[in-house]
Amino acid sequence: MKLTLKMKMRPLTRNKEWMLEQSIGAFRACVNDWLSAIAQLGEKPNRGNLHRFAYRRIRDKYPQLHSNVVQDAMNLAIEIHRSWLKNGGNFPEFHSDVIYFKGIDVKIENNGLVVPLMGKRVYLPLYVPKKFKKYLQYKHGRVIIKRIGKDWYAFLSINVPEKEPVKPIGAIGVDLGYYNLLVASDEKGREVMRVQGDALIKHKEHLEKLTARRQQRLMKKFGIYAKTNHKDKKFVNDLNHKIAKELVLKAKQLNRAIVLEKLKGLKRQKRPKQLRKILHRWSYADLITKIIYKAKLHGVPVIFVSPRGTSKMCSNCGYYVKGFKNERVFKCPKCGFQLDRDLNAARNIAKRAFLPLEASSSQRR
């Protein structure tokens, strides 16, 4: 499986930073030249026809770029053009402070990268977290260097061998929601993990206070508003990493598979007012992606089941409660069983892992 390691670059000498800036400027211009070539091509671009049409001309224009970097610029231009065809708008122009390298052209050594810049092999030192060092022994693929704010970052694609999934003795069902971002239960209804939505509320309140102070300063000095979207994204990414890691390690410790619903979107629930304005920033798809790849690293099986009926079905007797609303406690009118509604749903999800596929998909919602 592929992992992408994000590592901050250590302070560079003036000469190295100049070489990096010049190379990135040339790469940006190169991508835009490829986009212009696509506009002149007169047919749907692909690597073959676009290379034949413009490679020699563009390659000669950028002798300071490695030949593979020029080809990566072409591939990126094709991707940008495809995105433009899909989304529409003005013809695209590339502005990012970024440069791509093929894995074969980059060497990892002494906690840094050796990359081709301005016709030379240049060593760029990195801050390598301890948790990443074990991955540097594996074969690496594409390397992307990007400026974020005032800092430089390297994004390194690593091919990590997947662990053989263990044979689980049971399952952990995972229910995603609003009041509780995540509730996990085993097939017997024992709670394994719970992440409450107040984590979002506390974060929002903190950002509001921080933003208010900054806006007062900035409005007074420049008349502009402070931006905190990047803080939201970082918070969501970090919290999703922590949630996924904890869930996978618990599943590994208990020797259980992780069971997730095949959800196109969250189950429709009446959302608490405090969460309405911030839930649109939350990425459940990102959380599921992180759960899957962390599970692969630890050899924990992940199973997807039908979401039908998990919220309205009694996890004790299987009775489907048609009139069940948004009460926080699930009460079965048939057998009298009572359980936290999210825990009941998680238990249903866990139990569904042991049903044949036909039985799972035929359950009523």
Short mmCIF file of C-alpha atoms in Angstrom, two decimals:
data_model
loop_
_atom_site.label_atom_id
_atom_site.label_comp_id
_atom_site.label_asym_id
_atom_site.label_seq_id
_atom_site.Cartn_x
_atom_site.Cartn_y
_atom_site.Cartn_z
CA MET A 1 0.00 0.00 0.00
CA LYS A 2 1.05 3.59 -0.53
CA LEU A 3 1.61 6.07 2.27
CA THR A 4 2.38 9.76 1.86
CA LEU A 5 4.78 11.15 4.44
CA LYS A 6 4.66 14.90 5.01
CA MET A 7 7.92 16.28 6.43
CA LYS A 8 8.95 19.85 7.11
CA MET A 9 12.25 21.00 5.66
CA ARG A 10 15.01 22.25 7.91
CA PRO A 11 16.31 25.80 7.33
CA LEU A 12 18.17 26.02 4.01
CA THR A 13 21.20 28.04 3.01
CA ARG A 14 20.45 31.10 0.89
CA ASN A 15 21.91 29.38 -2.16
CA LYS A 16 19.82 26.23 -1.73
CA GLU A 17 16.66 28.24 -1.14
CA TRP A 18 17.38 30.31 -4.26
CA MET A 19 17.89 27.14 -6.32
CA LEU A 20 14.64 25.69 -4.99
CA GLU A 21 12.70 28.90 -5.69
CA GLN A 22 14.13 29.15 -9.22
CA SER A 23 13.30 25.51 -9.94
CA ILE A 24 9.75 25.88 -8.64
CA GLY A 25 9.25 29.04 -10.70
CA ALA A 26 10.48 27.20 -13.79
CA PHE A 27 8.21 24.23 -13.02
CA ARG A 28 5.20 26.54 -12.67
CA ALA A 29 5.96 28.20 -16.00
CA CYS A 30 6.54 24.79 -17.57
CA VAL A 31 3.11 23.53 -16.46
CA ASN A 32 1.50 26.64 -17.95
CA ASP A 33 3.36 26.10 -21.23
CA TRP A 34 2.00 22.55 -21.33
CA LEU A 35 -1.50 23.93 -20.71
CA SER A 36 -1.01 26.31 -23.64
CA ALA A 37 0.14 23.37 -25.76
CA ILE A 38 -3.03 21.49 -24.81
CA ALA A 39 -5.10 24.46 -26.01
CA GLN A 40 -3.23 24.37 -29.35
CA LEU A 41 -3.34 20.59 -29.73
CA GLY A 42 -6.84 20.46 -31.17
CA GLU A 43 -7.69 17.05 -29.73
CA LYS A 44 -8.15 15.38 -26.35
CA PRO A 45 -4.70 15.34 -24.74
CA ASN A 46 -2.93 12.25 -23.50
CA ARG A 47 0.68 11.51 -22.66
CA GLY A 48 1.38 10.23 -26.16
CA ASN A 49 -0.04 12.90 -28.45
CA LEU A 50 0.88 15.83 -26.19
CA HIS A 51 4.47 14.59 -25.83
CA ARG A 52 4.84 14.29 -29.59
CA PHE A 53 3.27 17.71 -30.13
CA ALA A 54 5.29 19.87 -27.74
CA TYR A 55 7.93 17.99 -25.71
CA ARG A 56 11.03 18.99 -27.67
CA ARG A 57 10.05 22.67 -27.76
CA ILE A 58 9.21 22.84 -24.05
CA ARG A 59 12.19 20.71 -23.03
CA ASP A 60 14.57 23.06 -24.83
CA LYS A 61 12.96 26.07 -23.12
CA TYR A 62 13.69 24.71 -19.61
CA PRO A 63 17.21 23.23 -19.63
CA GLN A 64 17.49 23.90 -15.88
CA LEU A 65 14.77 21.31 -15.18
CA HIS A 66 15.47 17.58 -15.18
CA SER A 67 13.84 15.83 -18.15
CA ASN A 68 11.61 13.79 -15.84
CA VAL A 69 10.46 16.98 -14.11
CA VAL A 70 9.39 18.38 -17.50
CA GLN A 71 7.40 15.19 -18.10
CA ASP A 72 5.83 15.46 -14.64
CA ALA A 73 4.82 19.02 -15.54
CA MET A 74 3.14 17.61 -18.66
CA ASN A 75 1.28 14.96 -16.64
CA LEU A 76 0.14 17.58 -14.14
CA ALA A 77 -1.10 19.83 -16.96
CA ILE A 78 -3.18 16.94 -18.33
CA GLU A 79 -4.71 16.37 -14.88
CA ILE A 80 -5.50 20.08 -14.51
CA HIS A 81 -7.10 20.12 -17.97
CA ARG A 82 -9.25 17.08 -17.16
CA SER A 83 -10.43 18.75 -13.96
CA TRP A 84 -11.27 21.90 -15.93
CA LEU A 85 -13.31 19.91 -18.47
CA LYS A 86 -15.25 18.37 -15.60
CA ASN A 87 -15.84 21.53 -13.56
CA GLY A 88 -15.86 24.25 -16.21
CA GLY A 89 -14.89 27.89 -15.70
CA ASN A 90 -12.07 29.90 -17.27
CA PHE A 91 -9.23 28.04 -18.94
CA PRO A 92 -6.87 26.96 -16.13
CA GLU A 93 -3.63 28.61 -15.12
CA PHE A 94 -1.19 27.05 -12.66
CA HIS A 95 -0.02 29.18 -9.71
CA SER A 96 1.18 26.78 -6.97
CA ASP A 97 4.62 26.89 -5.30
CA VAL A 98 5.35 23.23 -5.90
CA ILE A 99 7.62 20.91 -7.87
CA TYR A 100 7.31 17.18 -8.65
CA PHE A 101 10.09 14.59 -8.85
CA LYS A 102 9.96 10.96 -9.90
CA GLY A 103 11.13 8.56 -7.22
CA ILE A 104 14.00 7.33 -9.38
CA ASP A 105 15.51 10.84 -9.40
CA VAL A 106 15.45 11.32 -5.62
CA LYS A 107 17.75 9.72 -3.07
CA ILE A 108 16.98 9.53 0.66
CA GLU A 109 20.02 9.95 2.87
CA ASN A 110 20.96 11.42 6.26
CA ASN A 111 17.38 12.42 7.13
CA GLY A 112 17.05 14.39 3.93
CA LEU A 113 16.52 14.26 0.18
CA VAL A 114 18.96 14.62 -2.69
CA VAL A 115 17.09 16.11 -5.65
CA PRO A 116 18.04 17.53 -9.06
CA LEU A 117 17.92 21.35 -8.96
CA MET A 118 19.36 23.70 -11.61
CA GLY A 119 21.43 20.91 -13.15
CA LYS A 120 22.94 19.84 -9.80
CA ARG A 121 22.22 17.22 -7.14
CA VAL A 122 21.23 19.17 -4.02
CA TYR A 123 20.79 17.85 -0.47
CA LEU A 124 17.69 19.17 1.36
CA PRO A 125 17.58 18.36 5.11
CA LEU A 126 14.28 17.36 6.70
CA TYR A 127 12.74 17.08 10.15
CA VAL A 128 11.94 13.36 10.16
CA PRO A 129 9.53 12.31 12.95
CA LYS A 130 10.50 9.10 14.74
CA LYS A 131 7.28 7.42 13.59
CA PHE A 132 8.32 7.97 9.94
CA LYS A 133 11.87 6.61 10.14
CA LYS A 134 10.76 2.97 9.90
CA TYR A 135 9.10 3.71 6.55
CA LEU A 136 12.18 5.23 4.91
CA GLN A 137 13.65 1.75 4.39
CA TYR A 138 10.97 0.97 1.81
CA LYS A 139 10.93 1.89 -1.85
CA HIS A 140 9.70 5.41 -2.45
CA GLY A 141 7.76 6.86 -5.34
CA ARG A 142 6.95 10.42 -6.33
CA VAL A 143 8.34 13.27 -4.22
CA ILE A 144 6.59 16.64 -4.08
CA ILE A 145 8.18 19.73 -2.58
CA LYS A 146 5.77 22.51 -1.70
CA ARG A 147 5.84 25.86 0.06
CA ILE A 148 3.15 26.26 2.72
CA GLY A 149 3.21 29.72 4.22
CA LYS A 150 6.85 30.53 4.88
CA ASP A 151 7.94 26.91 5.25
CA TRP A 152 8.96 24.18 2.80
CA TYR A 153 7.54 20.66 3.01
CA ALA A 154 8.36 17.40 1.28
CA PHE A 155 5.62 14.89 0.49
CA LEU A 156 7.13 11.46 0.01
CA SER A 157 5.16 8.53 -1.41
CA ILE A 158 6.23 5.23 0.18
CA ASN A 159 5.29 1.70 -0.89
CA VAL A 160 4.73 -0.17 2.39
CA PRO A 161 4.01 -3.92 2.35
CA GLU A 162 0.61 -4.74 3.84
CA LYS A 163 0.43 -7.10 6.79
CA GLU A 164 -1.54 -10.29 6.27
CA PRO A 165 -4.93 -9.74 7.97
CA VAL A 166 -5.37 -11.84 11.10
CA LYS A 167 -8.36 -14.13 11.50
CA PRO A 168 -10.61 -12.22 13.92
CA ILE A 169 -12.57 -13.80 16.76
CA GLY A 170 -15.30 -11.17 16.52
CA ALA A 171 -16.16 -7.73 15.20
CA ILE A 172 -16.33 -4.10 16.24
CA GLY A 173 -19.20 -2.18 14.66
CA VAL A 174 -18.65 1.53 14.03
CA ASP A 175 -21.57 3.99 13.96
CA LEU A 176 -20.88 7.53 12.73
CA GLY A 177 -23.22 10.32 13.74
CA TYR A 178 -23.70 13.88 14.95
CA TYR A 179 -24.13 13.84 18.73
CA ASN A 180 -21.40 11.22 18.84
CA LEU A 181 -18.91 11.43 16.01
CA LEU A 182 -18.13 7.76 16.48
CA VAL A 183 -19.46 4.96 18.66
CA ALA A 184 -17.90 1.50 18.48
CA SER A 185 -19.33 -1.69 19.96
CA ASP A 186 -18.61 -5.40 19.74
CA GLU A 187 -21.25 -7.88 18.63
CA LYS A 188 -22.40 -8.33 22.24
CA GLY A 189 -23.13 -4.63 22.74
CA ARG A 190 -20.08 -3.82 24.84
CA GLU A 191 -18.86 -0.30 24.18
CA VAL A 192 -15.34 -0.20 22.80
CA MET A 193 -14.94 3.49 21.98
CA ARG A 194 -16.93 6.73 21.88
CA VAL A 195 -16.00 10.16 20.48
CA GLN A 196 -18.52 12.82 21.42
CA GLY A 197 -19.49 15.76 19.23
CA ASP A 198 -18.54 18.25 21.94
CA ALA A 199 -14.98 17.98 20.61
CA LEU A 200 -16.23 20.03 17.65
CA ILE A 201 -18.09 22.48 19.86
CA LYS A 202 -15.05 23.17 22.06
CA HIS A 203 -12.86 23.62 18.99
CA LYS A 204 -15.37 26.03 17.42
CA GLU A 205 -15.60 28.10 20.62
CA HIS A 206 -11.81 28.28 20.83
CA LEU A 207 -11.53 29.41 17.20
CA GLU A 208 -14.26 32.01 17.64
CA LYS A 209 -12.39 33.59 20.56
CA LEU A 210 -9.10 33.43 18.68
CA THR A 211 -10.63 34.87 15.53
CA ALA A 212 -12.33 37.70 17.43
CA ARG A 213 -9.03 38.82 18.95
CA ARG A 214 -7.18 38.60 15.64
CA GLN A 215 -9.89 40.38 13.70
CA GLN A 216 -9.82 43.27 16.15
CA ARG A 217 -6.07 43.65 15.64
CA LEU A 218 -6.16 43.20 11.87
CA MET A 219 -9.21 45.39 11.32
CA LYS A 220 -7.56 48.11 13.36
CA LYS A 221 -4.30 47.88 11.44
CA PHE A 222 -5.25 46.81 7.91
CA GLY A 223 -9.04 46.62 7.75
CA ILE A 224 -9.06 42.91 6.85
CA TYR A 225 -10.47 39.75 8.39
CA ALA A 226 -8.47 36.93 9.90
CA LYS A 227 -8.74 33.55 8.23
CA THR A 228 -9.06 30.39 10.29
CA ASN A 229 -10.09 27.81 7.69
CA HIS A 230 -6.60 26.28 7.70
CA LYS A 231 -6.88 25.77 11.47
CA ASP A 232 -10.19 23.96 10.97
CA LYS A 233 -8.65 21.67 8.37
CA LYS A 234 -5.62 20.92 10.55
CA PHE A 235 -7.84 20.20 13.55
CA VAL A 236 -10.06 17.84 11.53
CA ASN A 237 -7.05 16.04 10.04
CA ASP A 238 -5.30 15.62 13.40
CA LEU A 239 -8.42 14.44 15.22
CA ASN A 240 -9.31 11.97 12.47
CA HIS A 241 -5.78 10.54 12.72
CA LYS A 242 -6.14 10.11 16.49
CA ILE A 243 -9.61 8.56 16.25
CA ALA A 244 -8.54 6.12 13.52
CA LYS A 245 -5.37 5.14 15.37
CA GLU A 246 -7.20 4.47 18.65
CA LEU A 247 -9.90 2.42 16.94
CA VAL A 248 -7.45 0.28 14.97
CA LEU A 249 -5.23 -0.39 17.99
CA LYS A 250 -8.27 -1.41 20.07
CA ALA A 251 -9.42 -3.75 17.31
CA LYS A 252 -5.93 -5.25 17.09
CA GLN A 253 -5.73 -5.70 20.85
CA LEU A 254 -9.14 -7.40 20.95
CA ASN A 255 -8.43 -9.43 17.78
CA ARG A 256 -11.54 -8.15 16.07
CA ALA A 257 -12.45 -6.94 12.60
CA ILE A 258 -13.66 -3.37 12.09
CA VAL A 259 -17.10 -3.16 10.51
CA LEU A 260 -18.20 0.01 8.72
CA GLU A 261 -21.38 0.95 6.91
CA LYS A 262 -21.46 1.59 3.18
CA LEU A 263 -22.69 5.11 3.71
CA LYS A 264 -23.07 7.64 0.93
CA GLY A 265 -23.81 10.21 3.61
CA LEU A 266 -24.65 10.33 7.29
CA LYS A 267 -27.95 9.00 8.51
CA ARG A 268 -30.49 11.80 8.64
CA GLN A 269 -30.76 12.99 12.18
CA LYS A 270 -31.85 16.27 13.71
CA ARG A 271 -28.55 17.97 14.33
CA PRO A 272 -27.82 19.96 17.47
CA LYS A 273 -27.77 23.69 16.75
CA GLN A 274 -24.21 24.12 17.99
CA LEU A 275 -22.95 21.63 15.40
CA ARG A 276 -24.87 22.76 12.32
CA LYS A 277 -22.41 25.47 11.27
CA ILE A 278 -19.30 23.34 11.62
CA LEU A 279 -20.35 19.85 10.57
CA HIS A 280 -20.01 20.79 6.90
CA ARG A 281 -16.26 21.08 7.53
CA TRP A 282 -16.05 17.64 9.06
CA SER A 283 -14.84 14.87 6.76
CA TYR A 284 -16.21 11.45 7.58
CA ALA A 285 -14.87 10.14 4.28
CA ASP A 286 -11.40 11.19 5.43
CA LEU A 287 -11.91 9.40 8.75
CA ILE A 288 -12.96 6.19 6.99
CA THR A 289 -9.94 6.43 4.66
CA LYS A 290 -7.61 6.79 7.65
CA ILE A 291 -9.24 3.83 9.41
CA ILE A 292 -8.76 1.65 6.32
CA TYR A 293 -5.10 2.45 5.75
CA LYS A 294 -4.15 2.21 9.43
CA ALA A 295 -5.97 -1.13 9.62
CA LYS A 296 -3.94 -2.40 6.65
CA LEU A 297 -0.72 -1.39 8.40
CA HIS A 298 -1.69 -3.43 11.48
CA GLY A 299 -3.28 -6.40 9.73
CA VAL A 300 -6.78 -5.63 11.03
CA PRO A 301 -9.58 -6.71 8.64
CA VAL A 302 -12.13 -4.08 7.59
CA ILE A 303 -15.60 -5.17 6.51
CA PHE A 304 -18.30 -3.04 4.88
CA VAL A 305 -21.97 -3.89 5.40
CA SER A 306 -25.33 -2.52 4.33
CA PRO A 307 -26.56 0.42 6.44
CA ARG A 308 -30.20 -0.59 6.19
CA GLY A 309 -31.99 -0.90 9.49
CA THR A 310 -29.04 -0.38 11.80
CA SER A 311 -30.63 2.65 13.50
CA LYS A 312 -34.17 1.31 13.84
CA MET A 313 -33.57 -2.37 14.51
CA CYS A 314 -33.35 -3.92 17.95
CA SER A 315 -29.88 -5.39 18.35
CA ASN A 316 -31.27 -7.87 20.88
CA CYS A 317 -34.19 -9.50 19.03
CA GLY A 318 -33.95 -8.02 15.51
CA TYR A 319 -37.37 -6.32 15.60
CA TYR A 320 -37.66 -3.34 13.25
CA VAL A 321 -39.18 -0.29 14.97
CA LYS A 322 -40.92 1.70 12.23
CA GLY A 323 -41.89 4.67 14.37
CA PHE A 324 -38.52 5.11 16.07
CA LYS A 325 -37.53 8.77 16.07
CA ASN A 326 -34.48 10.59 17.39
CA GLU A 327 -34.63 9.57 21.04
CA ARG A 328 -31.21 9.08 22.57
CA VAL A 329 -32.23 5.70 24.03
CA PHE A 330 -33.48 2.90 21.79
CA LYS A 331 -36.44 1.06 23.36
CA CYS A 332 -37.72 -2.11 21.75
CA PRO A 333 -41.53 -2.46 22.06
CA LYS A 334 -41.31 -6.19 21.41
CA CYS A 335 -38.70 -7.51 23.87
CA GLY A 336 -38.31 -4.46 26.14
CA PHE A 337 -34.58 -4.14 25.40
CA GLN A 338 -33.09 -0.66 25.99
CA LEU A 339 -29.74 0.72 24.91
CA ASP A 340 -28.10 3.99 23.87
CA ARG A 341 -29.26 4.51 20.27
CA ASP A 342 -25.75 4.85 18.82
CA LEU A 343 -24.52 1.83 20.76
CA ASN A 344 -27.51 -0.16 19.51
CA ALA A 345 -26.67 0.83 15.92
CA ALA A 346 -22.99 -0.05 16.39
CA ARG A 347 -23.96 -3.45 17.78
CA ASN A 348 -26.20 -4.09 14.76
CA ILE A 349 -23.32 -3.16 12.46
CA ALA A 350 -20.96 -5.53 14.28
CA LYS A 351 -23.45 -8.41 14.16
CA ARG A 352 -24.06 -7.84 10.47
CA ALA A 353 -20.46 -8.80 9.70
CA PHE A 354 -21.37 -12.42 10.40
CA LEU A 355 -24.45 -12.44 8.13
CA PRO A 356 -24.32 -13.69 4.53
CA LEU A 357 -24.15 -10.83 2.03
CA GLU A 358 -27.69 -11.48 0.82
CA ALA A 359 -29.11 -11.33 4.34
CA SER A 360 -27.21 -8.15 5.14
CA SER A 361 -28.36 -6.30 2.04
CA SER A 362 -31.98 -7.39 2.35
CA GLN A 363 -32.53 -5.92 5.82
CA ARG A 364 -35.06 -3.11 5.93
CA ARG A 365 -33.89 0.40 6.84
#
